[in-house]
């Protein structure tokens, strides 16, 4: 349907919201403060504008009261000026950005841009309510069918493990479980997103006939249409709807070491000391489970294990070594814990089998239970100086996954009805309480599951207990990218995979090759974290300097730290501009259809193209016997998107976009390409994130297009930035004039550098950027006032 014709005909009804004073009725629909509502086919339908870009669609069975306070959506609807018209059976609503129509005969809702171009539409008679009983409650299974364009690509649905980038043609059960994060959200190459606001297990199906979402439980059908014009715009609207992402502390962007598990306080402190002795950078060490003792004492939130007899001394020593301490906490409690007894008394336990069998999940939907959780967490761990929380099993685990588990009551209804929101509630409980308890330490949470809106809770999700295999490594790339496209920017994996599928583990050179390649990929994740079971994987377990597996790791860990100014400024863009760190190629090159389904490359920030090596090249592994062969350098095919030119990060070689090239990849090289127009800030070589001030920064300029970069700085670990305690320096490159302008500094904060040096290198043909050894072309002293530098 083309709406241009409607507005050329006589307007039957025109209503401007700002003149609205009393309800206006027609025979077919009623005007409301947010839009319109109508009764169609024994169904109540509402179209509600939350702002000019975001529209909520609510449908319910006639006579069935549907009241809902969303767990994900926190936005309050704003006043929107609307033009409302009726032409026959079609009612149209027009904001300053989009148009929506409701068919009063079929109940179909459709969405258009202002020119009348179709964006997204329901299917005629595509709404279904099937009466069911959710235990004792009368409710429905709810289903809506939609129509997509044949060549339209869609993304999102959380973190799936199918290895697909474009989610067309998928059939998925969206139900959170270990390794699988399910978010009923999609966004399209046509510039819109759809959030299906339902927490029960939901079937997603896309086939040539229709795309549909069907949830097991729903008193009504409830979804949001978000028009952003492009992927960044859609993510910005999703953050506006469900919450902005707070800025994580600088130290979270360093390197993290973990193991399942460190068995004593001496062992975990010894790891940090070993890193410092070797001079390998490290910012975080993680204590996994059983520091509490036996399974009956599961998640006591106390160091009851006698091998952790002096926890304060342990944590203090780690802090003295300038590292941070993260600790594992769970969503379940052992039968011998005080928490278990109190929660049982409050009827706030979920009575189903979990891991381990001696533990029971708590009810995070209950505010009193969340209060109790933090009370014990605070006095048992936070008071001792624990810096960050590893919230494991936040799906939560259901050992036998029986259907009867879904009947278990929670504070908000059956577990079935709120299933997928479990991580949102339990993670949110910790964030909210810590924010109230302290403002000098930013909340940082690592969690195994997520749901829409979780970005507002300072959380970084990881992809669960995956296997250490090449095929699994490949699947992590589209899994993380689609997760990020849901509007949740912080994600990572266990570097090397949780469980190792190689005989001998780290002693097997085939696994060493896999681990090195995985760590290279991890260098360009929002969190760089080594973890797993079966075999230890600290860098010194791979040998020593001079050994290829050791040297390649050290090289990339140091690279991570040199890029901290770029990464931290990108994190500020996430918070300040609803940005993303891991960016599917379609986000920046949507006009190049070749990138729509590329699942092994992505942008990290807006300047660096990353192409992880995802297959073995130098080690043969047959019948559990491995043999390395470095006699011939192998290559990887890399597609460079059109619309810009590119620089090889390692050699400075230049390439035109829109072509596939072959890049040689010795074991210590992963393909990295820099977009023309990039201004790349590079920090000093350090052992931990805040060891040195950024008083001597390298600026690498990649000509061929105009560019800009905003350098962000603050106090690194408190919430004063929310009160304006930060500074930004905008840097511009004019390619035609070959001039770099460092603009006036904006803002200030305690401890801010008043004077600094910028060492500027213009990358030209053949000028290598490897190890940041490019010759400095200009060195300037900057005191906060604008400087214009001519480069040739």
Short mmCIF file of N, CA and C in Angstrom, two decimals, residues 76-144:
data_model
loop_
_atom_site.label_atom_id
_atom_site.label_comp_id
_atom_site.label_asym_id
_atom_site.label_seq_id
_atom_site.Cartn_x
_atom_site.Cartn_y
_atom_site.Cartn_z
N UNK A 76 9.34 6.29 29.42
CA UNK A 76 8.01 6.85 29.57
C UNK A 76 7.59 7.51 28.25
N UNK A 77 6.41 7.20 27.75
CA UNK A 77 5.99 7.81 26.48
C UNK A 77 5.98 9.32 26.55
N UNK A 78 6.39 9.97 25.48
CA UNK A 78 6.41 11.42 25.44
C UNK A 78 5.29 11.94 24.54
N UNK A 79 5.00 13.22 24.67
CA UNK A 79 3.97 13.84 23.82
C UNK A 79 4.47 13.86 22.38
N UNK A 80 3.65 13.36 21.46
CA UNK A 80 4.01 13.31 20.05
C UNK A 80 2.91 14.00 19.24
N UNK A 81 3.31 14.91 18.36
CA UNK A 81 2.36 15.53 17.43
C UNK A 81 2.03 14.54 16.32
N UNK A 82 0.78 14.17 16.20
CA UNK A 82 0.37 13.18 15.23
C UNK A 82 -0.71 13.75 14.31
N UNK A 83 -0.63 13.36 13.05
CA UNK A 83 -1.73 13.59 12.10
C UNK A 83 -2.42 12.25 11.90
N UNK A 84 -3.69 12.20 12.22
CA UNK A 84 -4.46 10.95 12.13
C UNK A 84 -5.51 11.10 11.05
N UNK A 85 -5.53 10.18 10.10
CA UNK A 85 -6.48 10.21 8.98
C UNK A 85 -7.18 8.87 8.85
N UNK A 86 -8.38 8.89 8.33
CA UNK A 86 -9.08 7.65 8.00
C UNK A 86 -9.50 7.69 6.55
N UNK A 87 -9.22 6.62 5.83
CA UNK A 87 -9.64 6.47 4.42
C UNK A 87 -10.23 5.08 4.30
N UNK A 88 -11.55 4.99 4.31
CA UNK A 88 -12.19 3.68 4.28
C UNK A 88 -11.88 2.90 5.54
N UNK A 89 -11.36 1.68 5.37
CA UNK A 89 -11.02 0.83 6.51
C UNK A 89 -9.63 1.11 7.06
N UNK A 90 -8.91 2.02 6.46
CA UNK A 90 -7.51 2.26 6.86
C UNK A 90 -7.40 3.55 7.66
N UNK A 91 -6.85 3.43 8.87
CA UNK A 91 -6.53 4.59 9.69
C UNK A 91 -5.02 4.77 9.66
N UNK A 92 -4.57 5.98 9.40
CA UNK A 92 -3.13 6.23 9.36
C UNK A 92 -2.75 7.25 10.43
N UNK A 93 -1.58 7.06 11.00
CA UNK A 93 -1.01 7.97 11.99
C UNK A 93 0.37 8.38 11.50
N UNK A 94 0.61 9.68 11.50
CA UNK A 94 1.86 10.19 10.96
C UNK A 94 2.55 11.07 12.00
N UNK A 95 3.80 10.68 12.33
CA UNK A 95 4.64 11.53 13.17
C UNK A 95 5.61 12.26 12.25
N UNK A 96 6.55 12.96 12.81
CA UNK A 96 7.52 13.67 11.97
C UNK A 96 8.56 12.74 11.35
N UNK A 97 8.52 11.43 11.69
CA UNK A 97 9.50 10.51 11.14
C UNK A 97 8.90 9.28 10.46
N UNK A 98 7.76 8.80 10.93
CA UNK A 98 7.20 7.57 10.37
C UNK A 98 5.69 7.67 10.25
N UNK A 99 5.13 6.72 9.48
CA UNK A 99 3.69 6.60 9.31
C UNK A 99 3.29 5.16 9.67
N UNK A 100 2.16 5.04 10.33
CA UNK A 100 1.64 3.73 10.74
C UNK A 100 0.20 3.64 10.28
N UNK A 101 -0.20 2.49 9.76
CA UNK A 101 -1.60 2.29 9.39
C UNK A 101 -2.17 1.09 10.14
N UNK A 102 -3.45 1.19 10.45
CA UNK A 102 -4.21 0.09 11.04
C UNK A 102 -5.39 -0.20 10.14
N UNK A 103 -5.48 -1.46 9.73
CA UNK A 103 -6.61 -1.92 8.91
C UNK A 103 -7.74 -2.31 9.86
N UNK A 104 -8.82 -1.55 9.84
CA UNK A 104 -9.93 -1.78 10.77
C UNK A 104 -10.72 -3.04 10.44
N UNK A 105 -10.45 -3.63 9.30
CA UNK A 105 -11.15 -4.86 8.93
C UNK A 105 -10.37 -6.10 9.36
N UNK A 106 -9.04 -6.08 9.16
CA UNK A 106 -8.25 -7.28 9.43
C UNK A 106 -7.40 -7.17 10.70
N UNK A 107 -7.19 -5.95 11.20
CA UNK A 107 -6.32 -5.76 12.35
C UNK A 107 -4.86 -5.65 12.00
N UNK A 108 -4.54 -5.64 10.71
CA UNK A 108 -3.14 -5.56 10.27
C UNK A 108 -2.57 -4.18 10.54
N UNK A 109 -1.34 -4.16 11.07
CA UNK A 109 -0.61 -2.92 11.29
C UNK A 109 0.58 -2.89 10.34
N UNK A 110 0.79 -1.74 9.68
CA UNK A 110 1.90 -1.59 8.75
C UNK A 110 2.66 -0.30 9.05
N UNK A 111 3.92 -0.28 8.65
CA UNK A 111 4.80 0.84 8.95
C UNK A 111 5.47 1.33 7.67
N UNK A 112 5.58 2.67 7.55
CA UNK A 112 6.12 3.30 6.35
C UNK A 112 7.02 4.47 6.75
N UNK A 113 7.92 4.83 5.84
CA UNK A 113 8.65 6.08 6.06
C UNK A 113 7.78 7.24 5.56
N UNK A 114 8.27 8.46 5.67
CA UNK A 114 7.45 9.62 5.32
C UNK A 114 7.14 9.73 3.83
N UNK A 115 7.96 9.07 3.01
CA UNK A 115 7.69 9.10 1.57
C UNK A 115 6.64 8.08 1.16
N UNK A 116 6.21 7.26 2.12
CA UNK A 116 5.24 6.21 1.81
C UNK A 116 5.87 4.87 1.49
N UNK A 117 7.20 4.78 1.58
CA UNK A 117 7.87 3.51 1.31
C UNK A 117 7.61 2.52 2.43
N UNK A 118 7.17 1.30 2.06
CA UNK A 118 6.86 0.28 3.05
C UNK A 118 8.13 -0.16 3.78
N UNK A 119 8.04 -0.22 5.10
CA UNK A 119 9.16 -0.66 5.92
C UNK A 119 8.92 -2.06 6.47
N UNK A 120 7.75 -2.27 7.08
CA UNK A 120 7.48 -3.51 7.79
C UNK A 120 5.97 -3.65 7.92
N UNK A 121 5.48 -4.86 7.83
CA UNK A 121 4.04 -5.04 7.93
C UNK A 121 3.68 -6.37 8.56
N UNK A 122 2.57 -6.35 9.29
CA UNK A 122 1.97 -7.59 9.73
C UNK A 122 1.28 -8.26 8.54
N UNK A 123 0.96 -9.50 8.74
CA UNK A 123 0.23 -10.24 7.73
C UNK A 123 -1.27 -10.08 7.99
N UNK A 124 -2.08 -10.00 6.93
CA UNK A 124 -3.53 -9.94 7.12
C UNK A 124 -3.99 -11.13 7.96
N UNK A 125 -4.81 -10.84 8.97
CA UNK A 125 -5.32 -11.87 9.88
C UNK A 125 -4.17 -12.68 10.49
N UNK A 126 -3.06 -12.01 10.73
CA UNK A 126 -1.86 -12.72 11.20
C UNK A 126 -1.72 -12.83 12.69
N UNK A 127 -2.72 -12.35 13.45
CA UNK A 127 -2.66 -12.40 14.91
C UNK A 127 -3.45 -13.60 15.42
N UNK A 128 -2.84 -14.34 16.33
CA UNK A 128 -3.53 -15.52 16.88
C UNK A 128 -3.42 -15.53 18.40
N UNK A 129 -4.56 -15.76 19.05
CA UNK A 129 -4.61 -15.99 20.50
C UNK A 129 -5.20 -17.38 20.71
N UNK A 130 -4.41 -18.28 21.28
CA UNK A 130 -4.88 -19.64 21.56
C UNK A 130 -5.05 -19.79 23.05
N UNK A 131 -6.27 -19.97 23.55
CA UNK A 131 -6.49 -20.06 25.00
C UNK A 131 -5.76 -21.26 25.59
N UNK A 132 -5.10 -21.03 26.71
CA UNK A 132 -4.43 -22.09 27.45
C UNK A 132 -4.60 -21.82 28.95
N UNK A 133 -4.20 -22.78 29.75
CA UNK A 133 -4.11 -22.56 31.19
C UNK A 133 -2.65 -22.69 31.58
N UNK A 134 -2.10 -21.61 32.10
CA UNK A 134 -0.74 -21.62 32.63
C UNK A 134 -0.84 -21.99 34.10
N UNK A 135 -0.77 -23.29 34.38
CA UNK A 135 -1.12 -23.89 35.68
C UNK A 135 -2.59 -23.57 35.94
N UNK A 136 -2.89 -22.61 36.84
CA UNK A 136 -4.29 -22.31 37.16
C UNK A 136 -4.80 -21.04 36.49
N UNK A 137 -3.93 -20.34 35.77
CA UNK A 137 -4.32 -19.05 35.20
C UNK A 137 -4.77 -19.20 33.75
N UNK A 138 -5.91 -18.62 33.44
CA UNK A 138 -6.38 -18.59 32.06
C UNK A 138 -5.60 -17.52 31.30
N UNK A 139 -4.97 -17.92 30.22
CA UNK A 139 -4.19 -16.97 29.43
C UNK A 139 -4.12 -17.50 27.99
N UNK A 140 -3.08 -17.13 27.26
CA UNK A 140 -3.03 -17.48 25.84
C UNK A 140 -1.60 -17.82 25.40
N UNK A 141 -1.52 -18.59 24.35
CA UNK A 141 -0.33 -18.60 23.51
C UNK A 141 -0.57 -17.54 22.46
N UNK A 142 0.41 -16.64 22.27
CA UNK A 142 0.22 -15.50 21.37
C UNK A 142 1.16 -15.61 20.19
N UNK A 143 0.62 -15.32 19.01
CA UNK A 143 1.41 -15.43 17.78
C UNK A 143 1.09 -14.28 16.84
N UNK A 144 2.14 -13.75 16.21
CA UNK A 144 1.95 -12.73 15.18
C UNK A 144 2.82 -13.07 13.98
#
